[in-house]
């Protein structure tokens, strides 16, 4: 692994995907960087934008833009020779740009040999001609850092925080998701009953009463019901008791109480675990509340993960998704990096619900539709492992 820091990085500006322009500096940590380009409407504005992106994620390097003549492939060579004394120890990063820029960089290297770097298909950087892998100077991108590259920030977490995602809760999630898949109608009824009973009590109270009227309305029964006993055996509940007023239930913890009052959280935790345990992602976060830099819009992302420069957004639905859900996810993907972002719609429809129309729309909009009815725990992990490898290689 090479970690040698250089004075100046000469970079081929990539107009198609601006996020690509960050990767070289992130890995190589130059003291200054020069972006070569042909056509930019406002090069100074782009220079300031790149400098702001670098600053947000903790990269401290000066940024300069250098315009080249399109039909003069020796212009870069001349530019380097003219500025060589000021560049110090410099290197050329060969990823990005177009073929003409790449050829210009080759001529410049032939005239005055220097260190060359390029990005492999798996997203890692190597030094040429040695082929030595370059260790990312700032490590892997976290979800928070990757969001900052798109004028967004991780404001807070939603229902669950990273500290809540301990093995007992994750294992419980997989167990209860199995019950949810097996008894979808009853699960919805029980969740509604929990919600109503808990809404008027302090969140720290673990024992609550499921009123008799609500139990009768939603088919919640201690003597005949399967789910309450199953929740007791799974450890989500520690005690149940029939009374004249209804059923007293005691939750294992305040976190479990909150989760049992939420329709989709067990699916979200299971999705988080599948990505996290696949070993193919650098950072995986659950329930990220995201604020945008230049407007008041706030979004909550169910599961978000990074793989190299790539970002994966997983939206979880415990039913057959509608066209609005697909459109919203597609818009989020565009705002968070376009070609470097993969959007996934993970759903758990009822047994008789078909997804043909939604799948066609997802295909049109580049959204990956994943039907959980077709996967077990290991299958979902394997699926996300494959997707993580493709994302790291830029195959979205």
Coordinates of C-alpha atoms in Angstrom, one line a residue:
X1 CA 0.0 0.0 0.0
X2 CA 1.3 3.5 -0.9
X3 CA 0.4 6.5 1.2
X4 CA 3.0 9.0 -0.1
X5 CA 1.7 12.6 -0.2
X6 CA 2.3 14.8 -3.2
X7 CA 2.4 18.6 -3.5
X8 CA 0.2 19.0 -6.6
X9 CA -2.3 16.6 -8.2
X10 CA -3.1 17.3 -11.9
X11 CA -6.6 16.0 -12.5
X12 CA -8.7 15.5 -15.6
X13 CA -12.0 17.3 -14.8
X14 CA -15.0 15.1 -15.2
X15 CA -18.0 17.2 -16.3
X16 CA -20.3 14.1 -16.5
X17 CA -20.1 13.2 -12.9
X18 CA -18.7 15.9 -10.6
X19 CA -18.4 13.5 -7.6
X20 CA -15.7 11.7 -9.5
X21 CA -13.5 14.8 -9.2
X22 CA -13.3 14.3 -5.4
X23 CA -12.0 10.7 -5.5
X24 CA -8.4 11.5 -6.5
X25 CA -7.9 14.1 -3.8
X26 CA -9.6 11.9 -1.2
X27 CA -7.1 9.1 -1.8
X28 CA -3.9 11.0 -2.6
X29 CA -4.3 14.0 -0.3
X30 CA -2.4 16.6 -2.3
X31 CA -1.6 20.0 -1.0
X32 CA -3.0 21.5 -4.1
X33 CA -5.0 20.3 -7.1
X34 CA -5.3 21.5 -10.7
X35 CA -8.3 20.5 -12.8
X36 CA -7.8 20.5 -16.6
X37 CA -10.9 21.2 -18.7
X38 CA -12.0 22.3 -22.1
X39 CA -15.4 23.9 -21.7
X40 CA -17.0 25.2 -18.6
X41 CA -19.6 28.0 -18.5
X42 CA -18.2 29.3 -15.2
X43 CA -14.9 27.8 -14.3
X44 CA -14.5 30.0 -11.2
X45 CA -17.9 29.0 -9.8
X46 CA -17.0 25.4 -10.3
X47 CA -13.6 25.9 -8.6
X48 CA -15.4 27.4 -5.6
X49 CA -17.9 24.6 -5.5
X50 CA -15.1 21.9 -5.6
X51 CA -13.3 23.8 -2.8
X52 CA -16.4 23.9 -0.7
X53 CA -17.0 20.1 -1.2
X54 CA -13.4 19.4 -0.2
X55 CA -13.8 21.6 2.9
X56 CA -17.0 19.9 4.0
X57 CA -15.4 16.5 4.1
X58 CA -12.2 17.7 5.7
X59 CA -9.9 17.9 2.7
X60 CA -7.5 20.8 3.0
X61 CA -6.1 21.6 -0.4
X62 CA -6.1 24.6 -2.8
X63 CA -8.1 24.2 -6.0
X64 CA -7.2 25.7 -9.4
X65 CA -8.8 25.3 -12.8
X66 CA -6.7 25.2 -16.1
X67 CA -8.4 25.6 -19.5
X68 CA -6.8 23.7 -22.4
X69 CA -7.2 24.2 -26.1
X70 CA -9.4 21.5 -27.5
X71 CA -7.4 20.9 -30.7
X72 CA -4.0 21.3 -29.2
X73 CA -3.1 18.0 -27.5
X74 CA 0.3 19.3 -26.5
X75 CA -1.2 22.2 -24.5
X76 CA -1.1 20.3 -21.2
X77 CA 2.6 19.5 -21.7
X78 CA 3.4 23.2 -22.3
X79 CA 1.3 24.2 -19.3
X80 CA 3.2 21.8 -17.0
X81 CA 6.6 22.9 -18.3
X82 CA 5.6 26.5 -17.8
X83 CA 4.4 26.0 -14.2
X84 CA 6.8 23.2 -13.1
X85 CA 8.7 25.1 -10.5
X86 CA 5.5 26.1 -8.7
X87 CA 4.0 22.6 -8.8
X88 CA 6.6 21.0 -6.6
X89 CA 6.4 17.2 -6.5
X90 CA 3.4 16.5 -8.7
X91 CA 1.4 13.6 -10.1
X92 CA -1.2 13.1 -12.8
X93 CA -4.5 11.4 -12.1
X94 CA -5.7 9.7 -15.2
X95 CA -9.3 8.9 -14.3
X96 CA -12.1 11.2 -15.6
X97 CA -12.2 13.6 -18.5
X98 CA -12.4 12.4 -22.1
X99 CA -10.0 10.6 -24.5
X100 CA -8.4 13.8 -25.8
X101 CA -7.6 15.0 -22.2
X102 CA -6.2 11.5 -21.4
X103 CA -4.0 11.6 -24.5
X104 CA -2.8 15.1 -23.5
X105 CA -1.9 13.7 -20.1
X106 CA 0.1 10.9 -21.8
X107 CA 2.1 13.4 -23.9
X108 CA 2.9 15.5 -20.8
X109 CA 4.1 12.4 -18.9
X110 CA 6.2 11.4 -21.9
X111 CA 7.9 14.8 -21.9
X112 CA 8.5 15.0 -18.2
X113 CA 8.0 11.7 -16.4
X114 CA 6.1 12.0 -13.1
X115 CA 4.0 9.7 -10.9
X116 CA 0.8 8.5 -12.5
X117 CA -2.4 7.3 -10.7
X118 CA -5.6 5.8 -12.0
X119 CA -8.7 4.2 -10.6
X120 CA -9.3 0.4 -11.0
X121 CA -12.8 -1.0 -11.8
X122 CA -13.3 -1.8 -8.1
X123 CA -12.8 1.9 -7.1
X124 CA -9.3 1.5 -5.7
X125 CA -6.4 3.7 -6.9
X126 CA -3.1 2.3 -8.2
X127 CA 0.2 3.9 -9.0
X128 CA 1.6 3.5 -12.5
X129 CA 3.6 1.8 -13.8
X130 CA 4.2 -0.2 -10.5
X131 CA 0.5 -1.1 -10.1
X132 CA 0.8 -0.6 -6.3
X133 CA -2.5 0.0 -4.6
X134 CA -2.9 3.4 -3.0
X135 CA -4.5 3.4 0.5
X136 CA -7.2 6.1 0.8
X137 CA -5.5 8.8 2.8
X138 CA -8.7 9.7 4.5
X139 CA -10.1 6.2 4.8
X140 CA -13.5 5.2 3.4
X141 CA -16.4 7.6 2.9
X142 CA -19.0 7.5 5.7
X143 CA -22.6 8.1 4.8
X144 CA -22.4 11.5 6.4
X145 CA -19.4 12.5 4.3
X146 CA -20.9 11.2 1.1
X147 CA -24.1 13.2 1.7
X148 CA -22.0 16.3 2.1
X149 CA -20.8 15.9 -1.5
X150 CA -24.4 16.4 -2.7
X151 CA -25.2 19.5 -0.7
X152 CA -27.0 17.4 2.0
X153 CA -26.2 16.7 5.6
X154 CA -27.1 14.0 8.1
X155 CA -29.1 16.1 10.6
X156 CA -30.1 13.3 13.0
X157 CA -31.4 9.8 13.3
X158 CA -35.1 8.9 13.3
X159 CA -36.7 6.2 15.5
X160 CA -33.4 4.2 16.0
X161 CA -29.8 5.4 16.5
X162 CA -26.6 3.4 15.8
X163 CA -26.3 2.6 19.5
X164 CA -29.7 0.8 19.4
X165 CA -28.6 -1.7 16.6
X166 CA -27.1 -4.4 18.8
X167 CA -27.2 -8.1 18.0
X168 CA -30.2 -8.9 20.2
X169 CA -32.4 -6.4 18.5
X170 CA -31.2 -7.3 15.0
X171 CA -31.8 -11.0 15.7
X172 CA -35.2 -10.2 17.1
X173 CA -36.0 -8.2 13.9
X174 CA -35.4 -11.2 11.7
X175 CA -37.5 -13.4 13.9
X176 CA -40.4 -10.9 14.0
X177 CA -40.1 -10.2 10.3
X178 CA -40.8 -13.9 9.7
X179 CA -43.9 -13.5 11.8
X180 CA -44.9 -10.5 9.8
X181 CA -44.5 -12.4 6.5
X182 CA -46.5 -15.3 7.8
X183 CA -49.3 -13.4 9.4
X184 CA -49.5 -10.0 7.6
X185 CA -53.1 -9.1 8.4
X186 CA -52.9 -10.1 12.1
X187 CA -49.5 -8.3 12.4
X188 CA -51.1 -5.0 11.1
X189 CA -54.0 -5.4 13.6
X190 CA -51.7 -6.0 16.5
X191 CA -49.4 -3.1 15.6
X192 CA -52.4 -0.8 15.4
X193 CA -53.6 -2.0 18.8
X194 CA -50.1 -1.4 20.3
X195 CA -50.0 2.1 18.7
X196 CA -53.3 3.2 20.2
X197 CA -52.6 1.8 23.6
X198 CA -49.1 3.4 23.8
X199 CA -50.0 6.8 22.4
X200 CA -51.3 8.1 25.7
X201 CA -48.4 6.9 27.9
X202 CA -44.9 8.0 28.6
X203 CA -42.3 6.3 26.3
X204 CA -40.4 4.9 29.3
X205 CA -43.4 2.9 30.6
X206 CA -42.9 -0.7 29.6
X207 CA -46.3 -2.2 30.8
X208 CA -49.3 -0.9 29.0
X209 CA -53.0 -2.0 28.8
X210 CA -54.5 -3.1 25.5
X211 CA -58.1 -2.0 26.1
X212 CA -60.8 -4.6 25.7
X213 CA -62.6 -2.6 23.0
X214 CA -59.4 -2.2 20.9
X215 CA -58.6 -5.9 21.3
X216 CA -62.0 -6.9 20.1
X217 CA -61.8 -4.5 17.2
X218 CA -58.5 -5.7 16.0
X219 CA -58.8 -9.4 16.8
X220 CA -56.1 -9.3 19.5
X221 CA -56.6 -12.3 21.8
X222 CA -54.5 -13.8 24.6
X223 CA -56.3 -17.1 24.7
X224 CA -56.6 -17.8 21.0
X225 CA -54.2 -15.3 19.4
X226 CA -50.9 -16.6 18.0
X227 CA -49.0 -13.4 17.8
X228 CA -49.0 -12.3 21.4
X229 CA -47.7 -15.7 22.5
X230 CA -45.2 -15.7 19.7
X231 CA -43.9 -12.2 20.8
X232 CA -43.6 -13.6 24.3
X233 CA -41.6 -16.6 23.2
X234 CA -39.4 -14.4 21.0
X235 CA -38.5 -12.1 24.0
X236 CA -40.2 -9.0 22.5
X237 CA -42.7 -9.2 25.4
X238 CA -41.7 -10.4 28.9
X239 CA -45.2 -10.8 30.3
X240 CA -48.9 -10.9 29.2
X241 CA -51.9 -10.9 31.5
X242 CA -55.6 -11.0 30.8
X243 CA -57.7 -8.6 32.9
X244 CA -61.3 -7.4 32.9
X245 CA -60.2 -4.2 31.2
X246 CA -58.2 -5.9 28.5
X247 CA -54.7 -7.4 28.1
X248 CA -51.6 -6.1 30.0
X249 CA -48.4 -6.5 28.0
X250 CA -44.9 -5.8 29.2
X251 CA -42.2 -4.9 26.6
X252 CA -38.7 -6.1 26.8
X253 CA -37.3 -2.5 26.5
X254 CA -38.4 1.0 25.5
X255 CA -36.6 0.4 22.1
X256 CA -38.7 -2.8 21.5
X257 CA -41.8 -0.9 22.6
X258 CA -41.2 1.8 20.0
X259 CA -40.5 -0.8 17.3
X260 CA -43.6 -2.8 18.0
X261 CA -45.6 0.3 17.5
X262 CA -44.1 0.8 14.0
X263 CA -45.2 -1.0 10.9
X264 CA -42.0 -1.0 8.9
X265 CA -39.1 -0.9 11.4
X266 CA -38.4 -4.6 11.5
X267 CA -38.0 -4.7 7.7
X268 CA -35.7 -1.7 7.9
X269 CA -33.5 -3.3 10.6
X270 CA -33.3 -6.5 8.6
X271 CA -32.3 -4.6 5.5
X272 CA -29.6 -2.7 7.5
X273 CA -28.3 -6.0 8.8
X274 CA -28.2 -7.5 5.3
X275 CA -26.1 -4.6 4.0
X276 CA -23.9 -4.4 7.1
X277 CA -23.1 -8.1 7.3
X278 CA -22.5 -8.5 3.6
X279 CA -19.0 -7.1 4.0
X280 CA -19.2 -5.1 0.8
X281 CA -20.1 -1.6 2.1
X282 CA -17.9 0.9 4.0
X283 CA -20.6 2.4 6.1
X284 CA -24.3 1.5 6.6
X285 CA -26.8 3.8 8.5
X286 CA -30.4 3.3 9.5
X287 CA -33.1 6.0 9.6
X288 CA -31.0 9.1 8.4
X289 CA -32.8 12.4 8.6
X290 CA -31.3 14.5 5.8
X291 CA -31.4 18.2 5.4
X292 CA -30.5 20.0 2.1
X293 CA -28.1 22.9 1.9
X294 CA -30.2 25.4 -0.1
X295 CA -33.8 24.6 0.8
X296 CA -35.9 23.6 3.8
X297 CA -36.7 20.1 2.5
X298 CA -36.1 17.2 4.9
X299 CA -36.0 13.6 3.9
X300 CA -35.7 10.4 6.0
X301 CA -33.8 7.6 4.4
X302 CA -34.6 4.2 5.6
X303 CA -31.2 2.6 5.0
X304 CA -28.2 4.3 3.4
X305 CA -24.8 2.8 2.6
X306 CA -21.5 3.7 1.0
X307 CA -19.2 1.6 -1.2
X308 CA -16.3 3.6 -2.5
X309 CA -17.8 6.7 -4.0
X310 CA -21.1 4.9 -4.5
X311 CA -24.1 5.5 -2.4
X312 CA -27.0 3.1 -1.9
X313 CA -30.5 4.2 -0.7
X314 CA -32.9 1.5 0.3
X315 CA -36.5 2.4 0.8
X316 CA -38.6 -0.2 2.7
X317 CA -42.3 -0.8 2.2
X318 CA -44.4 -3.4 4.1
X319 CA -46.8 -3.6 1.2
X320 CA -46.9 -3.4 -2.6
X321 CA -45.3 0.0 -3.4
X322 CA -47.1 2.6 -5.5
X323 CA -45.9 4.7 -8.4
X324 CA -45.4 7.7 -6.1
X325 CA -42.9 5.7 -4.0
X326 CA -40.9 4.9 -7.1
X327 CA -40.9 8.5 -8.3
X328 CA -39.8 9.9 -4.9
X329 CA -36.9 7.4 -4.7
X330 CA -35.8 8.2 -8.2
X331 CA -35.7 11.9 -7.4
X332 CA -33.7 11.2 -4.3
X333 CA -31.2 9.2 -6.3
X334 CA -30.7 12.1 -8.8
X335 CA -30.2 14.6 -6.0
X336 CA -27.7 12.3 -4.2
X337 CA -25.3 11.7 -7.0
X338 CA -27.0 10.4 -10.2
X339 CA -24.7 7.8 -11.7
X340 CA -22.9 7.2 -8.4
X341 CA -26.1 6.3 -6.5
X342 CA -28.1 3.1 -6.5
X343 CA -31.7 3.2 -5.4
X344 CA -33.5 0.1 -4.0
X345 CA -37.1 -0.4 -3.2
X346 CA -37.3 -3.3 -0.8
X347 CA -40.9 -4.4 -0.3
X348 CA -42.9 -7.0 1.5
X349 CA -46.3 -7.3 -0.3
X350 CA -49.1 -9.6 0.8
X351 CA -49.2 -13.0 -0.7
X352 CA -51.7 -12.2 -3.5
X353 CA -50.2 -8.8 -4.5
X354 CA -48.5 -8.7 -7.9
X355 CA -45.7 -6.3 -8.8
X356 CA -45.7 -6.4 -12.6
X357 CA -46.7 -2.8 -13.2
X358 CA -44.5 -1.4 -10.5
X359 CA -41.5 -3.5 -11.6
X360 CA -41.9 -2.1 -15.2
X361 CA -41.9 1.4 -13.8
X362 CA -38.9 0.7 -11.6
X363 CA -37.0 -0.6 -14.6
X364 CA -37.8 2.6 -16.5
X365 CA -36.5 4.8 -13.7
X366 CA -33.5 2.7 -12.7
X367 CA -34.8 1.6 -9.4
X368 CA -34.0 -1.9 -8.1
X369 CA -37.2 -3.5 -7.0
X370 CA -36.5 -6.3 -4.4
X371 CA -39.5 -8.5 -3.4
X372 CA -38.7 -9.9 0.0
X373 CA -41.1 -12.8 -0.5
X374 CA -38.3 -14.3 -2.8
X375 CA -35.5 -14.0 -0.2
X376 CA -34.6 -15.5 3.1
X377 CA -32.0 -13.8 5.5
X378 CA -29.0 -15.3 3.7
X379 CA -30.4 -14.7 0.3
X380 CA -31.0 -11.0 1.0
X381 CA -27.4 -10.7 2.3
X382 CA -26.1 -12.3 -0.8
X383 CA -28.1 -10.1 -3.1
X384 CA -26.8 -6.9 -1.4
X385 CA -23.3 -8.3 -1.5
X386 CA -23.5 -8.5 -5.3
X387 CA -25.0 -5.1 -5.5
X388 CA -22.3 -3.6 -3.3
X389 CA -19.6 -4.9 -5.5
X390 CA -21.2 -3.4 -8.6
X391 CA -21.8 -0.1 -6.8
X392 CA -18.1 0.1 -5.8
X393 CA -17.1 -0.4 -9.4
X394 CA -19.4 2.3 -10.5
X395 CA -22.0 0.0 -12.1
X396 CA -25.3 1.5 -11.0

